[in-house]
Short mmCIF file of C-alpha atoms and ligand atoms in Angstrom, two decimals:
data_model
loop_
_atom_site.label_atom_id
_atom_site.label_comp_id
_atom_site.label_asym_id
_atom_site.label_seq_id
_atom_site.Cartn_x
_atom_site.Cartn_y
_atom_site.Cartn_z
CA MET K 12 129.04 131.14 116.20
CA ASN K 13 126.76 128.18 115.66
CA ASP K 14 125.42 127.01 112.31
CA SER K 15 122.18 125.15 111.84
CA LEU K 16 120.36 122.60 109.71
CA ALA K 17 117.62 125.15 108.97
CA ASP K 18 118.62 125.45 105.29
CA LEU K 19 117.42 121.86 104.79
CA GLU K 20 113.84 122.96 105.48
CA ASN K 21 113.33 124.44 102.04
CA LYS K 22 115.28 121.81 100.13
CA HIS K 23 112.79 118.92 100.17
CA LYS K 24 115.38 116.15 100.10
CA GLN K 25 114.00 112.63 99.97
CA LEU K 26 116.76 110.93 101.93
CA VAL K 27 118.87 112.20 104.81
CA MET K 28 121.63 109.85 105.95
CA ILE K 29 123.28 110.19 109.35
CA GLY K 30 126.77 108.75 109.72
CA GLY K 31 129.63 108.72 112.19
CA LYS K 32 131.44 106.66 114.80
CA GLY K 33 129.48 104.49 117.26
CA GLY K 34 128.14 106.24 120.35
CA VAL K 35 128.55 109.83 119.15
CA GLY K 36 124.82 110.52 118.99
CA LYS K 37 123.78 109.41 115.50
CA THR K 38 120.47 107.91 116.56
CA THR K 39 119.73 110.89 118.81
CA CYS K 40 120.34 113.32 115.94
CA ALA K 41 118.49 111.16 113.39
CA THR K 42 115.39 111.10 115.58
CA ALA K 43 115.64 114.83 116.36
CA ILE K 44 115.82 115.58 112.61
CA ALA K 45 112.94 113.20 111.82
CA VAL K 46 110.75 114.65 114.58
CA HIS K 47 111.45 118.17 113.31
CA PHE K 48 110.32 117.38 109.76
CA ALA K 49 107.27 115.46 110.96
CA ARG K 50 106.31 118.52 113.02
CA LEU K 51 106.63 120.61 109.84
CA GLY K 52 103.94 118.38 108.35
CA ARG K 53 106.11 116.12 106.23
CA LYS K 54 105.38 112.44 106.45
CA THR K 55 108.68 111.11 107.72
CA LEU K 56 110.22 107.70 108.25
CA VAL K 57 113.19 107.23 110.55
CA ILE K 58 114.96 103.97 109.90
CA SER K 59 117.83 102.54 111.92
CA SER K 60 120.10 99.84 110.54
CA ASP K 61 122.50 99.96 113.46
CA PRO K 62 122.79 96.48 114.97
CA THR K 63 122.32 97.97 118.44
CA PRO K 64 118.61 98.64 118.68
CA SER K 65 118.03 102.19 119.74
CA LEU K 66 114.95 103.82 118.25
CA SER K 67 112.83 101.76 120.61
CA ASP K 68 114.86 103.07 123.56
CA ILE K 69 114.69 106.68 122.50
CA PHE K 70 110.97 106.69 121.73
CA GLU K 71 110.30 104.39 124.68
CA MET K 72 108.14 102.05 122.60
CA GLU K 73 108.48 98.84 120.62
CA ILE K 74 109.63 99.47 117.04
CA GLY K 75 110.26 96.49 114.83
CA ASP K 76 111.19 95.76 111.25
CA HIS K 77 107.88 97.11 109.95
CA GLN K 78 106.78 100.75 109.74
CA THR K 79 105.55 101.67 113.19
CA PRO K 80 103.71 104.95 113.84
CA ILE K 81 105.52 106.84 116.61
CA ALA K 82 103.18 107.60 119.48
CA GLY K 83 102.58 111.29 120.06
CA ILE K 84 104.11 112.52 116.80
CA GLY K 85 101.68 112.52 113.89
CA GLY K 86 103.24 111.70 110.53
CA LEU K 87 106.32 110.03 112.00
CA TYR K 88 107.09 106.33 111.49
CA GLY K 89 110.01 104.19 112.60
CA ILE K 90 111.69 101.00 111.42
CA GLU K 91 114.53 99.13 113.09
CA ILE K 92 116.09 96.71 110.70
CA SER K 93 118.89 94.18 111.10
CA SER K 94 121.16 92.90 108.39
CA ASP K 95 119.68 89.41 108.89
CA VAL K 96 116.29 90.66 107.78
CA VAL K 97 117.86 92.44 104.84
CA LEU K 98 119.79 89.34 103.79
CA ASN K 99 116.59 87.37 103.96
CA MET K 100 114.95 89.85 101.62
CA TRP K 101 117.90 89.49 99.30
CA ARG K 102 117.52 85.72 99.40
CA GLU K 103 113.85 86.02 98.55
CA ARG K 104 114.54 88.42 95.72
CA PHE K 105 117.52 86.72 94.10
CA GLY K 106 117.78 83.26 95.65
CA ALA K 107 115.54 81.35 93.29
CA GLU K 108 117.06 83.09 90.28
CA ILE K 109 120.62 82.24 91.26
CA TYR K 110 119.71 78.72 92.15
CA GLU K 111 117.94 78.19 88.87
CA VAL K 112 120.91 79.33 86.85
CA ILE K 113 123.58 77.52 88.81
CA SER K 114 121.63 74.32 89.17
CA SER K 115 121.00 74.27 85.44
CA PHE K 116 124.61 73.31 84.91
CA ALA K 117 125.92 72.19 88.28
CA ASP K 118 124.68 69.83 90.90
CA VAL K 119 124.50 72.25 93.83
CA ASP K 120 122.04 72.33 96.69
CA TYR K 121 120.23 75.42 97.86
CA ASP K 122 122.88 76.26 100.49
CA PHE K 123 124.90 77.59 97.62
CA VAL K 124 122.61 80.61 97.49
CA ASP K 125 123.42 81.40 101.12
CA TYR K 126 127.08 81.13 100.28
CA ILE K 127 126.71 83.78 97.60
CA GLY K 128 124.72 85.91 100.06
CA THR K 129 127.80 86.18 102.29
CA ALA K 130 129.78 87.85 99.52
CA PRO K 131 131.27 91.20 100.53
CA GLY K 132 129.09 94.12 99.56
CA ILE K 133 125.87 92.18 99.07
CA GLU K 134 124.51 93.02 102.50
CA GLU K 135 125.34 96.72 102.17
CA GLU K 136 124.03 96.91 98.65
CA TYR K 137 120.81 95.25 99.57
CA MET K 138 120.36 97.45 102.64
CA LEU K 139 120.71 100.50 100.42
CA ASN K 140 118.46 98.96 97.85
CA TYR K 141 115.85 98.36 100.52
CA ILE K 142 116.07 101.94 101.75
CA LEU K 143 116.01 103.32 98.23
CA GLY K 144 112.91 101.20 97.64
CA LEU K 145 111.24 102.93 100.61
CA VAL K 146 112.30 106.34 99.31
CA GLU K 147 111.05 105.61 95.80
CA SER K 148 107.77 104.14 97.02
CA LYS K 149 106.75 107.77 97.73
CA GLN K 150 104.99 106.65 100.89
CA PHE K 151 107.01 109.29 102.75
CA ASP K 152 108.07 112.83 102.03
CA LEU K 153 111.34 112.17 103.79
CA VAL K 154 113.34 109.13 104.91
CA VAL K 155 115.94 109.72 107.65
CA TRP K 156 118.42 106.87 107.79
CA ASP K 157 120.39 106.31 110.97
CA THR K 158 123.24 104.29 109.47
CA ALA K 159 125.41 101.72 111.21
CA PRO K 160 128.73 103.06 112.57
CA ALA K 161 131.21 104.62 110.21
CA GLY K 162 133.16 101.59 109.07
CA HIS K 163 130.00 100.21 107.62
CA THR K 164 128.93 103.43 105.99
CA LEU K 165 132.31 103.88 104.38
CA LYS K 166 132.06 100.44 102.90
CA LEU K 167 128.96 101.61 101.08
CA LEU K 168 131.00 104.16 99.19
CA HIS K 169 133.52 101.61 98.03
CA LEU K 170 130.65 99.34 97.24
CA PRO K 171 130.61 99.39 93.47
CA GLN K 172 134.33 98.62 93.46
CA ILE K 173 134.19 95.94 96.14
CA PHE K 174 131.12 94.51 94.58
CA LEU K 175 132.37 94.46 91.03
CA LYS K 176 135.64 92.90 92.11
CA HIS K 177 133.79 90.19 93.91
CA LEU K 178 131.51 89.63 90.98
CA GLU K 179 134.46 89.39 88.65
CA ALA K 180 136.00 86.71 90.82
CA ALA K 181 132.66 84.99 91.21
CA THR K 182 132.01 85.14 87.49
CA LYS K 183 135.34 83.51 86.76
CA PHE K 184 134.57 80.89 89.34
CA TYR K 185 131.15 80.12 87.92
CA MET K 186 132.47 80.22 84.39
CA ASN K 187 135.10 77.67 85.30
CA ILE K 188 132.43 75.39 86.66
CA TYR K 189 130.35 76.12 83.62
CA SER K 190 133.07 75.28 81.13
CA TYR K 191 133.80 72.13 83.04
CA PHE K 192 130.21 71.05 82.65
CA GLU K 193 130.18 72.27 79.08
CA LYS K 194 132.87 69.74 78.37
CA LEU K 195 130.67 67.03 79.78
CA LYS K 196 127.79 68.23 77.65
CA GLU K 197 128.09 65.35 75.27
CA THR K 198 127.61 62.80 78.00
CA VAL K 199 125.28 64.68 80.35
CA LYS K 200 122.12 66.32 79.03
CA LEU K 201 121.98 69.89 80.35
CA GLN K 202 118.92 72.09 80.43
CA LYS K 203 119.36 75.77 79.68
CA GLY K 204 118.75 78.39 82.43
CA LYS K 205 116.13 81.05 81.68
CA ARG K 206 118.53 83.89 82.32
CA THR K 207 122.23 83.58 81.92
CA LEU K 208 124.47 84.17 84.87
CA LEU K 209 126.01 87.18 83.18
CA GLU K 210 122.60 88.74 82.75
CA ILE K 211 121.88 88.39 86.46
CA ILE K 212 125.28 89.72 87.43
CA SER K 213 124.99 92.73 85.18
CA SER K 214 121.59 93.53 86.67
CA TRP K 215 123.28 93.65 90.11
CA GLU K 216 125.95 95.88 88.71
CA ALA K 217 123.31 98.25 87.36
CA LEU K 218 121.70 98.31 90.81
CA ALA K 219 125.00 99.31 92.46
CA ILE K 220 125.44 102.15 89.99
CA LYS K 221 121.86 103.36 90.46
CA ILE K 222 122.33 103.44 94.23
CA VAL K 223 125.53 105.48 94.13
CA ASP K 224 123.96 107.89 91.62
CA PHE K 225 121.09 108.48 94.02
CA ILE K 226 123.40 109.18 96.97
CA ARG K 227 125.42 111.56 94.82
CA ASP K 228 122.32 113.49 93.72
CA GLN K 229 122.29 116.67 95.81
CA GLU K 230 118.68 117.33 94.90
CA LYS K 231 117.54 114.11 96.50
CA SER K 232 119.89 113.11 99.26
CA GLU K 233 121.99 114.56 102.02
CA PHE K 234 124.64 113.03 104.26
CA ILE K 235 125.14 114.49 107.73
CA ILE K 236 128.14 113.58 109.85
CA VAL K 237 127.87 113.40 113.62
CA THR K 238 131.03 113.61 115.66
CA ILE K 239 132.33 114.51 119.11
CA PRO K 240 135.16 116.94 119.94
CA GLU K 241 137.73 114.28 120.84
CA ALA K 242 140.72 112.84 119.02
CA LEU K 243 138.97 109.68 117.84
CA GLY K 244 135.90 111.52 116.67
CA VAL K 245 137.95 114.06 114.75
CA ARG K 246 140.16 111.45 113.13
CA GLN K 247 137.25 109.34 111.99
CA THR K 248 135.50 112.42 110.64
CA GLU K 249 138.58 113.34 108.62
CA ARG K 250 138.60 109.85 107.17
CA ILE K 251 134.92 109.98 106.22
CA ILE K 252 135.25 113.37 104.57
CA SER K 253 138.36 112.48 102.59
CA ASP K 254 136.56 109.37 101.39
CA PHE K 255 133.59 111.46 100.38
CA ASP K 256 135.86 113.88 98.55
CA GLN K 257 137.38 111.01 96.66
CA TYR K 258 133.94 109.92 95.47
CA GLU K 259 132.77 113.48 94.85
CA LEU K 260 130.07 113.18 97.47
CA MET K 261 129.18 116.34 99.33
CA VAL K 262 128.94 116.82 103.07
CA ASN K 263 127.27 120.11 103.92
CA HIS K 264 126.59 119.72 107.63
CA MET K 265 128.48 118.29 110.56
CA ILE K 266 127.01 117.96 114.03
CA ILE K 267 129.52 118.28 116.87
CA ASN K 268 127.76 116.60 119.76
CA ASN K 269 128.37 116.44 123.52
CA VAL K 270 129.96 119.88 123.70
CA VAL K 271 130.56 121.03 127.28
CA LYS K 272 129.13 124.53 127.41
CA GLU K 273 129.30 125.53 131.05
CA ALA K 274 132.31 124.53 133.09
CA ASP K 275 131.99 125.41 136.75
CA CYS K 276 134.47 122.92 138.16
CA SER K 277 138.03 121.94 137.30
CA PHE K 278 136.87 118.64 135.82
CA HIS K 279 134.59 120.30 133.30
CA GLN K 280 137.04 123.13 132.68
CA ALA K 281 139.65 120.57 131.65
CA ARG K 282 137.19 118.79 129.37
CA LYS K 283 136.06 122.05 127.88
CA ALA K 284 139.65 123.11 127.14
CA MET K 285 140.29 119.78 125.43
CA GLN K 286 137.11 120.03 123.37
CA THR K 287 137.84 123.61 122.33
CA GLU K 288 141.03 122.44 120.64
CA TYR K 289 139.28 119.77 118.64
CA ILE K 290 136.46 122.08 117.68
CA LYS K 291 139.06 124.53 116.41
CA ILE K 292 140.69 121.81 114.32
CA LEU K 293 137.32 121.01 112.74
CA GLU K 294 136.54 124.68 112.17
CA ASP K 295 139.92 125.40 110.59
CA LYS K 296 139.72 122.39 108.37
CA TYR K 297 136.08 122.41 107.28
CA GLY K 298 134.52 125.67 108.45
CA ASP K 299 134.68 127.21 104.98
CA ARG K 300 132.68 124.49 103.27
CA ILE K 301 130.71 122.61 105.94
CA LYS K 302 128.19 124.00 108.42
CA LEU K 303 129.30 122.99 111.91
CA ILE K 304 126.47 122.64 114.40
CA GLN K 305 127.32 122.27 118.07
CA VAL K 306 124.99 120.37 120.38
CA PRO K 307 125.67 120.78 124.11
CA LEU K 308 126.22 117.81 126.37
CA ALA K 309 123.02 117.46 128.39
CA PRO K 310 123.08 116.46 132.05
CA HIS K 311 120.72 113.57 131.14
CA GLU K 312 120.35 111.04 128.36
CA ILE K 313 118.15 111.96 125.42
CA LYS K 314 115.02 109.87 125.78
CA GLY K 315 111.39 110.65 125.15
CA VAL K 316 109.75 113.13 122.82
CA GLU K 317 110.33 116.22 124.95
CA ARG K 318 114.11 115.82 125.14
CA ILE K 319 114.35 114.89 121.47
CA GLU K 320 112.53 118.10 120.61
CA GLN K 321 115.03 120.10 122.64
CA VAL K 322 117.74 118.67 120.37
CA SER K 323 115.63 119.47 117.27
CA GLU K 324 115.42 123.06 118.42
CA ILE K 325 119.18 123.34 118.73
CA LEU K 326 119.78 121.66 115.36
CA PHE K 327 117.32 123.88 113.48
CA SER K 328 117.74 127.14 115.39
CA LYS K 329 117.56 130.26 113.27
N1 ADP H 2 123.97 115.92 123.62
C1 ADP H 2 123.82 114.88 124.44
N2 ADP H 2 123.82 115.05 125.78
C2 ADP H 2 123.69 114.00 126.60
N3 ADP H 2 123.57 112.73 126.22
C3 ADP H 2 123.56 112.49 124.90
C4 ADP H 2 123.68 113.53 123.94
N4 ADP H 2 123.63 112.98 122.70
C5 ADP H 2 123.48 111.66 122.88
N5 ADP H 2 123.43 111.34 124.20
C6 ADP H 2 123.30 110.02 124.80
O1 ADP H 2 124.45 109.26 124.40
C7 ADP H 2 124.10 107.92 124.16
C8 ADP H 2 124.51 107.52 122.74
O2 ADP H 2 123.75 108.24 121.80
P1 ADP H 2 123.22 107.57 120.45
O3 ADP H 2 122.43 108.59 119.73
O4 ADP H 2 122.54 106.28 120.76
O5 ADP H 2 124.60 107.30 119.70
P2 ADP H 2 124.87 106.43 118.38
O6 ADP H 2 123.58 106.23 117.68
O7 ADP H 2 125.84 107.27 117.58
O8 ADP H 2 125.50 105.17 118.83
C9 ADP H 2 122.60 107.83 124.41
O9 ADP H 2 122.40 107.33 125.70
C10 ADP H 2 122.11 109.26 124.30
O10 ADP H 2 120.98 109.50 125.11
MG1 MG H 3 122.68 104.42 117.18
#
């Protein structure tokens, strides 16, 4: 029995996130899903934040960090974005603000802003913030996000915690500097910053909470796991799902990719037997609450619109 993603067609989600280990077929599935919805007439953006550029390869055209219309598929746009670009946007958004506050009581140069930018969680939070900005801009009916490999995605879930911890430490650190300069107040004339540091920090905190609320909202967003029927794939999937459970985030669909369907030699028979065991583990463990969609291993790589559409057909078969 094979499930399908077809139930997503009448749900009108705004954001579909694709996660899983590196190399399992995330980008392939993300593009197949995006192409499918574009063909249904929904204006769709597929965005990849994986450091290994891949949309360009799959669509066989240059896709950069700006919305690029995908040739041959009306209503489909692509963006490939690196964390460098995202950090730069963060710097533009918050840099001046941070600098203004800190420099109002401490003699720091602008490099200090970059130092804060390297804090754990900032990159992930800003990536999500950027993507949420695209979703909320209502330029698209649907945004399909091909996330970076699992480790990264998981970090996003812990984000508020990681982030708040960091901010706590940072706040103490800045406050120490601040009180030090406060003591010198009599001798040194200090100007007052426009916004206090705590105000800025609590606005970041609010952002983190807003982001997690959006991801948790079943009306608006959906997270799809891609895996392969092998030990590593299964183990990583278990980790992702138990993390999701912990944060009360739902996974409704799992794509099991690279499944050997026809085995006409001993090599493929052995692989098929191995895969069958792992598929059974996934079915036993999740079959009652997650739709499991098998995608066969093709004899070729998945490149170009025609082959992507073959994958769409499998994913959305009725
Ligand atoms: N079902 C499949 N059959 C054959 N090749 C596949 C299949 N799914 C993905 N591939 C190929 O595997 C490679 C990795 O896929 P990709 O989607 O880039 O993985 P990820 O984004 O998870 O790193 C690509 O060369 C892709 O064409
Ligand atoms: Mg990829």
